[in-house]
Each structure stands twice: as C-alpha cells, then as structure tokens.
Amino acid sequence: MTDLDIHKLCSKFDIEILEEASYVLWNVWKAVHPKYSTLQACIGALAEDSGLYQALKNAHGLKKYDVVREWAVETKEMAVQGQVDQLLSEIRPAVSKLVTGELTLPTWTPSDMGNFEMAAHLTSLRIPCLNGKPSVLLHDLGSFESDPSLSTRLNNIFTPNHHTFLVNTSGSGKTRLLLEGMCRHWGFYFTSLVDSSLLGSSDVQNSIRSYIPDSPGFRTTLPRPGSPEYESALTRNRLNASRIFSQLFLARLLVFDLFVNALDQVEAGDSAVYKLRWLFLQLQPSLVHPQIYDIFDALTGTLSQATDSYINSTTKALLASIRKRCMDRPQSPPIFCVLDEAQYAATQHCNAFRSDNGSAYRPVLREIVRAWENQCAGQGVFMVVAGTGISKDVVDQAMASAIMKESKYRWCSDTGAFDAVDAQRRYIQKYLPPAFLSSASGERLMERVGYWLHGRRVCHLSSECLTDQFVRAEGPGPITISSRYKLDFHKLTKNTDMIATVHQITTHYLMRAVLPGSLGKDEKTYVEYGFARFIDAETNAVAVDEPLVLLAATHWINAHYRSSYKFFAKQIHVHEATSNGFENYIAFCLNLAFSNKQRVDEIFTFSGTPPEWARQKAELVSLHRSASSNSVEISPVRHSTISGPSLTLGANAKTTTDTSAWLDHDAHAPICFPHVSLGPDLLFVLRLADGTNIWVALQAKYSTGKSGMLSRLYLRRAMRSVTPSEFFLDKEGKPFSPTSDPDLVATTLQSLSMLPHRREDAGKYSLLRVVASFPAQTALKRCIEEDLDTQGHPIACLNMKYIKQLTKGLSPVDFLDGLEKATMSAQVVGKRTRKGSGLRPAPMKSMSTFNVTAARAQFPSLESGFIFGDNAGGSQVTQGVVDRISDYLINTNAQLGADYSVSAESTRRAMAQAPAEAAKMFNASSPDEIVLSHSSTMNLENVARGLEADIRVGDEFIITGEHEANAGPWKQLAKRRGAVIKIWNATPTNPSNPYSLSLKVTDLLPLITSKTRVVAFTACSNILGSIVPVKDVVTALRAQAKVKGTPKIEVSVDCVAYAPHRFIDVQDWDVDFAVFSFYKVYGPHLSALYVRCATLQASLSPLVHHFLDYSHTSYKLQPGGPSYELAYGTTAAVAYLESLTPSGDVRDAFEAIALHEQTLVKPLLGFLTADKQRERGVRVVGEEHAGLSRVPTISFVVVGQKPLRSRDIVAVFDKKGGIGIRYGHFYAYSRIEDLDPKVDVNDGVVRISLVHYNTVGEVDRIIEILEEVLAE
C-alpha cells in the first residue's frame, strides 16, 4: 500500500486521538511488523512510546510514512530481552538449588530457657522461620492432602473450569487454604497487600500504589462521562493498568519457566514436593538473589520497557510451553492463578475506572482480573480470588465485564472452622509435648481452648502463643499482629444502624449468653465487617458465635461508640421473654460494684442487725467445675474491665436443666438468671475476705409503687421468692417438678448445700436474700414479720443510694436520679381539673427536651422537604419500619404452621413480637389481648360480630358522631338485632363560634339506662382534635350504670386519632375494647385491637373456622391472618417511639411528643382565631384554645359574606406545591352533617393535621399561604 493510499484511507481519523491514530499505525505496520497486526498492539505501541506517536503525527501530516515503517521496534525489544536474560541468569543457580532442596526456608530453633522438653518438641516440628520468628502459617504445608475433610474443601475451592471468589471473615483461614491449594496445583500466588508477615511478592501492591498512578497520562479521577476527554482518559487508564498487570504476570511466568527448566534436569519425584518449593519462592522472593529483595517485582520493573507485542507474544508462548511440560507430568491438574487479600485491590483507584457503559465506578481489581484473563485465555488457567471484609456487590460489579460474563465465576466460603472440640484438640496437640498435654495443666489448657477459641482459625494461630517459647520469639515490647489476623471493626462506623445492632447483640450476649437466630437481610454485611462468619460453603449461612470476636467487638464499641452501661440504662424498662431490662441493669451494676472488693453491708442494707461477716469486703466470683479434674475452680470476676474466666456475665438458664447445671458449677458465667419457677431473678456467689463463700439470691422489682414505696403485696412476694425453702414451689406450696426431674426441689437444695468453702453462719444454705426495687423503695421492715424463712438466711435490700453514687458519673449522667424524679413527679401530677361541665386530662411533664431534628432523621420521606400536613390520614414511616418489612420479605418469608427451616421460626417470632409490641402501646396486661387486622374498621366490625349472639332486642348502644369506624358497626349490629342507637352529641363551648364543640360527660350520663349494653366513643376526634378524658368518662358511666342497675356494659374506644399523640392506658381506663391504626402511628398499614381478657371470654363468640378452638384467645376475633411483613414492621414503630427519650419508655415518649406538639398548635390556632381572621369568616371546628387537652389536628371553615369552599383553599396549597393538607368529612360524616350552621358535607372542612416530626418552621409556611388565601 502506497503512502497516498494509506493517507486517503485514514484521512477520516483524528490523529490526535490515540485510538484513531492506532488505525493509521496499523495500516503502516501490518505488512512490515507482524507482531503489530492487531489494533490493540498498535494502541499499546503508541501509548508506551511518545516518540513513535510524534513521528506518526509528523508523517501523517507530510503524507510520507517511511520513518514510521523503519522505526526500530526490534532494537527496543532486544534490549529488554537482554536485561531479562541477565536477571534470570543471575538467579538460575539458586533456583536450581531450590528445586533440588538444597535451598529452602530456614527452620526456627527455640531457646530452651529452662524448659528443655518444650524446646526439644518445638525444634522437632521444623517450623519455618521468617525474620527470626516462627511462622505457624507455613508449618506443615501440604498436610491437608492427608485429611479427607480438608482435601474435599480444597477440591471445592480449586475447581477446574471455574473461577472462584473465596470469601469469609477475617482470620477464617483463607490464606492457609490458598497455600495448601498451591501445594496441590501448579500455579501462581499473588497478593494485593503484603502485611507485616511479609509473605508474598509486593509486585501487585507496588503496581497499585506506584506503577499505575505514575504511568504516563494516568488520571486518578476520570473526567465527567460525556465530556470531551472522558473516553480517551478512560482508555489510557485501562491501557496503562492492563500493560502493568500483564508485565507483572509475565515476570512470574519467566521465573516459573526457569524453575520448570531446572526441574527438567532432575529425576522426577513427587510433584507435590516441587510445587511446595515453587510456592516457597513465591512467598519469599528474596530467596534466590542476595542483592534483590523481590525478584518478581524487579522483573516487573525490567519489563516496563517492553512493548505490548513483546509481553503478549512472550506470555502466550511461555504459557503454552509451561502448561505442556507440567501436564506431561503425572497427576498434574490445571494451572491456578491465586490473588489473595483482594479486598485491598477492591478499594483502590475506584475513581479512575468505570464500567463499560460508564454508569458506575469500578476498582482496580477489575483491571487485574481483566488483564490476567486476557493473557490466559484458552490456556487452561483458572483464577481463585480471595478477600476479607469485601462486599459481594463490589466484587460482582468489579467482575462485570464482557470477559467475565463469558466465564464461569462462583462464590465460595468453604473455609471451615474449629467448631468441634476434637478438631481444636488435634490442632493444638501438634505444638505441645505429650507429657504436658497429659498433665493437669495441659488438660485445663485444652478445656480453656475449647471454651474461648471456638470459631475462626486466627484464634488458634494465636493460641500457640500460649507457650512461652512463642512469646519469647516475639522479643520485648508489643507483639505485632499481622493485618490478616486483626479483628478490626472500624468499618462499622460507616453504618450507624448496624453498629447499634452489633451493640445490642454483644451486650445481650455478654449479659445472658443469648445470640440471635438470624441477623436479617444484612447478615452478609456483618461478615464483611468482621463480626460474623460464613459457616457453609456457598455464602448462605451466617453465624455470630465466636467468644473472642464478641469480646473484641464489645471492647471496640465501648471505646468508639457507646458504653454497655448506656445500653442497659436505656433498656431498663424493657421486659421480653428472654430478657428483663431491670434485671440486666442490676446485674451490670453489681458486677461493677464488686469488681473491686467492697464491704457487703455497704452494698446491701440489712433488716435488723447485719451479720458480723457483712462487715467484710467481698468480690464476685465464678465457680466452674473442671471436666478433667472434677474440682471447682473459683475465680474473681472483673467483667466491667473485660477480665475473668467467663466471656459472659450471666447465664440465661431458662430451663430447669440449665439452672441445675449452673448450680452444680458446670457453667462459666458468675451470674445466673434462673428458671422462672425457681424464685429469684438472679443468683451469684460472693467470696468474702476470709475466703468463705455465700450464695446471693436476688429479686428485682422495677416498680413505681405507691407513695414511693414498693407495695406490700409485691414485697411479700419478693421476700418469698428468694427464700430457699420456697424454691420451685408454687403459691399453694406444691413443688414444680417436671417429669424429667421429679426430684428437682431436693436436688436444688442439695446443690446449694455443696457450695465450696461456704459460711456456716449465713443460714442453712449459706445464702443471703436480697430484694432490689426501683424507683419504689423496698423498706423491708414493713413485712419482716411475715417473712417465711425459718432457716436463718439473712435478708437485705440493695442499697440504691450506693448504686446511684456508683453510676453517677457514667453516661447517661445521674440516670437513676433523673428517672426517679421523673417517675415520682408523674405520680404527683394526677388530679384532673374541670372546666364548665366538660373534662380536661391531667397535665403532663416530660423527662427531657424533645429533639425534633433527631426524630425527623428517622423518616426517609422527610428528606424531600415536603411538608406533610395530613398526618391524621396517615403518617410517614421510619426507616426501621421499611427495613423490617423488607427484611421479612427477603429473609424470613414463610407461612405459619410450616416446620421447615429458620424462616418458619422467624415468622412465628414475628407474629409473637408484633402483638407484644402492640400491647406496650395499649399498656395491655398480655399480648393475648391483642388482635391484628388490616384496618380499625375491620377490627371493630369483628368486635360487633363477635358480640352479636350476646345482644338482645331492646339493648341500647350509645355512640358518638365521630369517625364511622366506631359507629357504623354498632349501627349495623343494632339493625340486625333490634337494638336501640343513642347519640352522645358534642355541644358548643364558645358562644361566638357555633362550630367550637366538645363532648361533655354531663351529656352522656342521662343517656345511660338499665338497658345500656355498649358505649362507643373516640378518645380523640379526627375532626375536632379534642381529647376525651377516657378514664373519667368510663368511671362516671360505670358508676351511673351501677345506679341504673345495668347488668352488663362494655366500652369501646376508638384511639385512632389519639394514638399518634398520647399514651393509651387501657388498664387505667377500664375499657373493654380499644383500637388504633399503626399507619397513623409511624408504622405500616395495620390495625391493633385490644380486647379485655374477661370480656373476650364472657361475651364474644369466635369468628374463626368451626374446627378451631380459640375460645380463650384473641385469635377468636381474627378470622384470617394479618400480613406477616406488616406485622413485623409494626415492631419497628414501637422501637422508634422508645428511642425518643433516654428512658426508652413509650409513656415518656408521648409526654415529650405532647409538649413539642404544643409549639405547633399555639401559632396555628393563634392565627386562625385572631380577630382579623374571625372578621374574614374563619371558624375553627373544635375547641379554640391551645393546651394539652387537644392535639395538633385543626379543622376550620370559612363562612360569612365571602365564604370559601374548603376544596378551593386546599387547591391553592396543591397549586403552590410542597405542602399537603386535605378537605372533606374524613369519614366523620355525622359530625359534619350535624354542624349548625350547616356546611356542605362533601366539601366538609379544611383539616391541617400535624404530628411530632412537623416543625414550627413548617407551621409558619402553612400560615403564610393561609394569609394569601384569606386575603383574596
């Protein structure tokens, strides 16, 4: 092709753009340089040789290309080849010695230092030595081949015809598995990060850190996609990375070829021996050259001058040659290319590379894999990439390229672990002399290994340091821990929700030894963060069960996030099936108190004269029976400083078997939370200064009491529960003896009597009885004469003044004082005031200032800036609600009644938790009084249907004209059964505003007769916004019913408009039915119904299938199951409310909410009732005064000479945008219809309904638009 032909053909290309210039070069060189017969090779030539590129530009401008045709490419390649040959010749003798075994890693020789037996044993193991220190990681490499289970695991990881990503948590043994695989297969071991262990070449690490960012034209941050420079910058970055990682791969091949050449010169033997020697060179690349620390990195540097053509052709030729020679050897599998510590590459240069479509950034890991796959295509080389703390999404995205889509890439987590005691023992036995293992110390060591070192292998790699020889080998000063073994939880700081969950898991486990069954949809992320581990081979099953990891996580969280004390303080009110917040708090404080020896009579206040021994100092101790010696070890506990023989402070011994085991010292935990029928809430042992021991049985009562005192009934029960003669006895004195243990009472008392070194002057069983109550005081002397103990066991109460002083400076500061004051002040504020003939609820006091900013942060929808002013129609939901619904659907979606897998268990748990959380919202006595359904209307309709058989002709129903949900079902029931409907009407409260209405109890009482059967009213009107003082109303109506001789009357309260603003207390109110909708209380679209237990059993007929018997449960009113995912979502709504105040109590949350909402009510009502607006015709529908007797649901109409339709007012807001309010009758059709003067029912009222996440600024904006509307 002539120069004119070339120029004419290439005239359409822009010579200034690298990719287009390569077309010009290809047309010039394809006939004279066969190595450059591809466009990719030409791009590489131009990218690496700026002189060539400039010469091509000049030639193209002159239309003469001879200079380019004669460019000295071969001379450059020959120079590179010469340098490579020189370096290889320098290491050839050493490589030959490595092949024959004359050169190898040195072995470690320990110093006897007075323990000759231990030193001799360790010397016999021939443990490799690196930098003067023993390397257990490299010891006995190749031994997995002889273990069937380990061999199977290797087969699963090193799978021909597949690329594998090996992933598991830090310290799970991935590197050792990779090394074992390289002892079985020919291949290459790379690591993207060389840590303090100094294993492996630094070639990949140096490429990432230096060679790539220093390459010509590399952009650490790409231009914006679509910009003029974007495509060329991305192409250059990819070319640079591809060239460097290809050079690196070729460097490894060149040395391997040298190794195989040397191997050809020796008599063939066991190939595993030579694979191990080749691996040693890759792990210690300084072995073969005295002046070069890393031969592979040095060769990579030499190859930086080579052309792409040279690299590609040489790599292809070497791979074909080496593979043929290796495959000719018997039993040689395919070649594997391993990249360890891939998490480093997965986080580097993320702004320098993008996906093929440009939609997302990609890390340099993708470029590594892409380059090596290109080099190895069709050569039978398969990759194994391993990483720790790496997101599956990151890896999947990084591998998303055209090449990777064509290949088979699989995930594997088959690392195994030391989950069985036998496996632990076999491993540790290698490093300890037989004589020591058979000794008492050796047996005890193995017991402790079994207890503490369960789980990932890093714990056992560290356990060799239990021998003094390994410790001495480390030298003086702190021991350096390789980064591959460190437990680092700093990634948790990126996820505040997850760190809170981890905190909850660790504190609950360390207190009660209880772990979660499932971590939900985030469980794989917990592995990424180092907290959990995969326990299966395919990244499906996750576990949190490793003592050292839980301990390390607790220590880290206490130091970087939140103290355990703060967690237990916040949870002091929580009472769950597996845990009691007050018990946990007391246990934590007692451990804190006895961590340093304290006098017994300072911590406990005795009734009467304290025993003499109470003046001694005491400490909390753990008693554990050694399985090897059967002796009981007694050890002091300093759990608050993470010191002691037990990982957990308490044992949640909720079965009689577990309780008996703890009493017999078969558990490590110093505190027992025993079986509920035993009696005490806590059991523990104190060791006195003279070495004697006493049991302590403690009953914990979190109670407000009466007048600041624990009630006499509770006190008597508490005293009885800690008395040994009453243990495992019911109220009638009958023993609790399951069929599995008929002698339970006797064996329990026998265990108490067997306490080692027990005091003889502390009662028959050496037991101190303690009652702990708060905020109510105990005052034991009130019931001391009724004490049932006849065996001389002293009794005392916990000195809460001491506990207050002990915890005073801990965060939250002065927690107990603040809690006590808030509770006591709440008792003082009790008398309700009356105005006219109406009623007013009691004023409220809050424990703390409400933080609206923190509250709003929990609602994703509020981030939009939209002002939600229609919350009475439905509130926004928290992120926690969304997460739990999603978690259920993704991870635990199964039907009740199924007996398969964890999912079914999770559904049962969700359907147990939801009623329990709803019960908190009602203050119901039991979750069995709760019914969940799709809507409040449906729930109340089911109540009416359930009552139908118990209604007689002429019975009377009293209802209000509020929302039809609590009126319509009673109207329909009356129609079906011939009952009579009476209306409790609202009456005006302001002569100047006929629409200012409220319900008055004086209007209700005349309606009650001997035939009254049901009274149904709202706790708060969804139109008027006024609160009805339910307790006073119910008290008055029941008293009136008694006077009238009413045989049976049931009260139904609609709390739908009340629940978002105030605390419901069905027990205090004395009502039979109550209902609210979770979707108006920051949760999903589900309704909760309370049915009093007595009413449920006496009055209601079941609505369920005829063959089911639910006659004594709330399920009789639930003809079909609710949405499981929505039910689970409701639990997050309650948790959110609990988080609003330091106490974690829903009641306190609503008190804080009520006070904040007054800041919203006052300006809005003030504007609407101002003289200017009255003159304009604005009339508030409902009471006009701001106060705690109303909620921020405010309705109004505009009447008079210039009336405005409600829909037109709302239309202005809609047009302006950014604010949502509504108009209409809101299903309170009768209430709007009865207004006088009349209003159009369908046009209804304008309603602005606010809740606690609304702000004063939002109210100001609403007022601003109202001013515009009313001015027209």
PDB file of C-alpha atoms in Angstrom, residues 88-104 255-263 277-278 281 287-289:
ATOM      1  CA  LEU A  88      17.370 -14.738  35.020  1.00  0.00           C
ATOM      2  CA  SER A  89      20.963 -15.936  34.627  1.00  0.00           C
ATOM      3  CA  GLU A  90      21.820 -14.378  37.987  1.00  0.00           C
ATOM      4  CA  ILE A  91      19.156 -16.382  39.819  1.00  0.00           C
ATOM      5  CA  ARG A  92      19.470 -19.645  37.810  1.00  0.00           C
ATOM      6  CA  PRO A  93      21.918 -21.363  40.230  1.00  0.00           C
ATOM      7  CA  ALA A  94      19.794 -20.510  43.247  1.00  0.00           C
ATOM      8  CA  VAL A  95      16.624 -21.682  41.520  1.00  0.00           C
ATOM      9  CA  SER A  96      18.334 -24.987  40.716  1.00  0.00           C
ATOM     10  CA  LYS A  97      19.235 -25.408  44.382  1.00  0.00           C
ATOM     11  CA  LEU A  98      15.667 -24.581  45.352  1.00  0.00           C
ATOM     12  CA  VAL A  99      14.414 -27.332  43.010  1.00  0.00           C
ATOM     13  CA  THR A 100      16.754 -29.917  44.460  1.00  0.00           C
ATOM     14  CA  GLY A 101      16.017 -28.896  48.051  1.00  0.00           C
ATOM     15  CA  GLU A 102      19.479 -27.541  48.797  1.00  0.00           C
ATOM     16  CA  LEU A 103      17.923 -24.081  49.282  1.00  0.00           C
ATOM     17  CA  THR A 104      14.857 -23.736  51.445  1.00  0.00           C
ATOM     18  CA  VAL A 255      10.738 -17.229  36.781  1.00  0.00           C
ATOM     19  CA  PHE A 256       8.357 -20.199  36.685  1.00  0.00           C
ATOM     20  CA  ASP A 257       9.771 -21.172  33.300  1.00  0.00           C
ATOM     21  CA  LEU A 258      13.250 -21.035  34.826  1.00  0.00           C
ATOM     22  CA  PHE A 259      12.016 -23.242  37.695  1.00  0.00           C
ATOM     23  CA  VAL A 260      10.465 -25.776  35.292  1.00  0.00           C
ATOM     24  CA  ASN A 261      13.677 -25.838  33.229  1.00  0.00           C
ATOM     25  CA  ALA A 262      15.620 -26.672  36.392  1.00  0.00           C
ATOM     26  CA  LEU A 263      13.024 -29.300  37.272  1.00  0.00           C
ATOM     27  CA  ARG A 277       9.322 -25.398  46.681  1.00  0.00           C
ATOM     28  CA  TRP A 278       7.906 -23.206  43.913  1.00  0.00           C
ATOM     29  CA  LEU A 281       9.913 -18.907  46.227  1.00  0.00           C
ATOM     30  CA  LEU A 287      15.478 -16.462  48.466  1.00  0.00           C
ATOM     31  CA  VAL A 288      17.233 -16.578  45.098  1.00  0.00           C
ATOM     32  CA  HIS A 289      19.205 -13.317  44.877  1.00  0.00           C
TER      33      HIS A 289
END
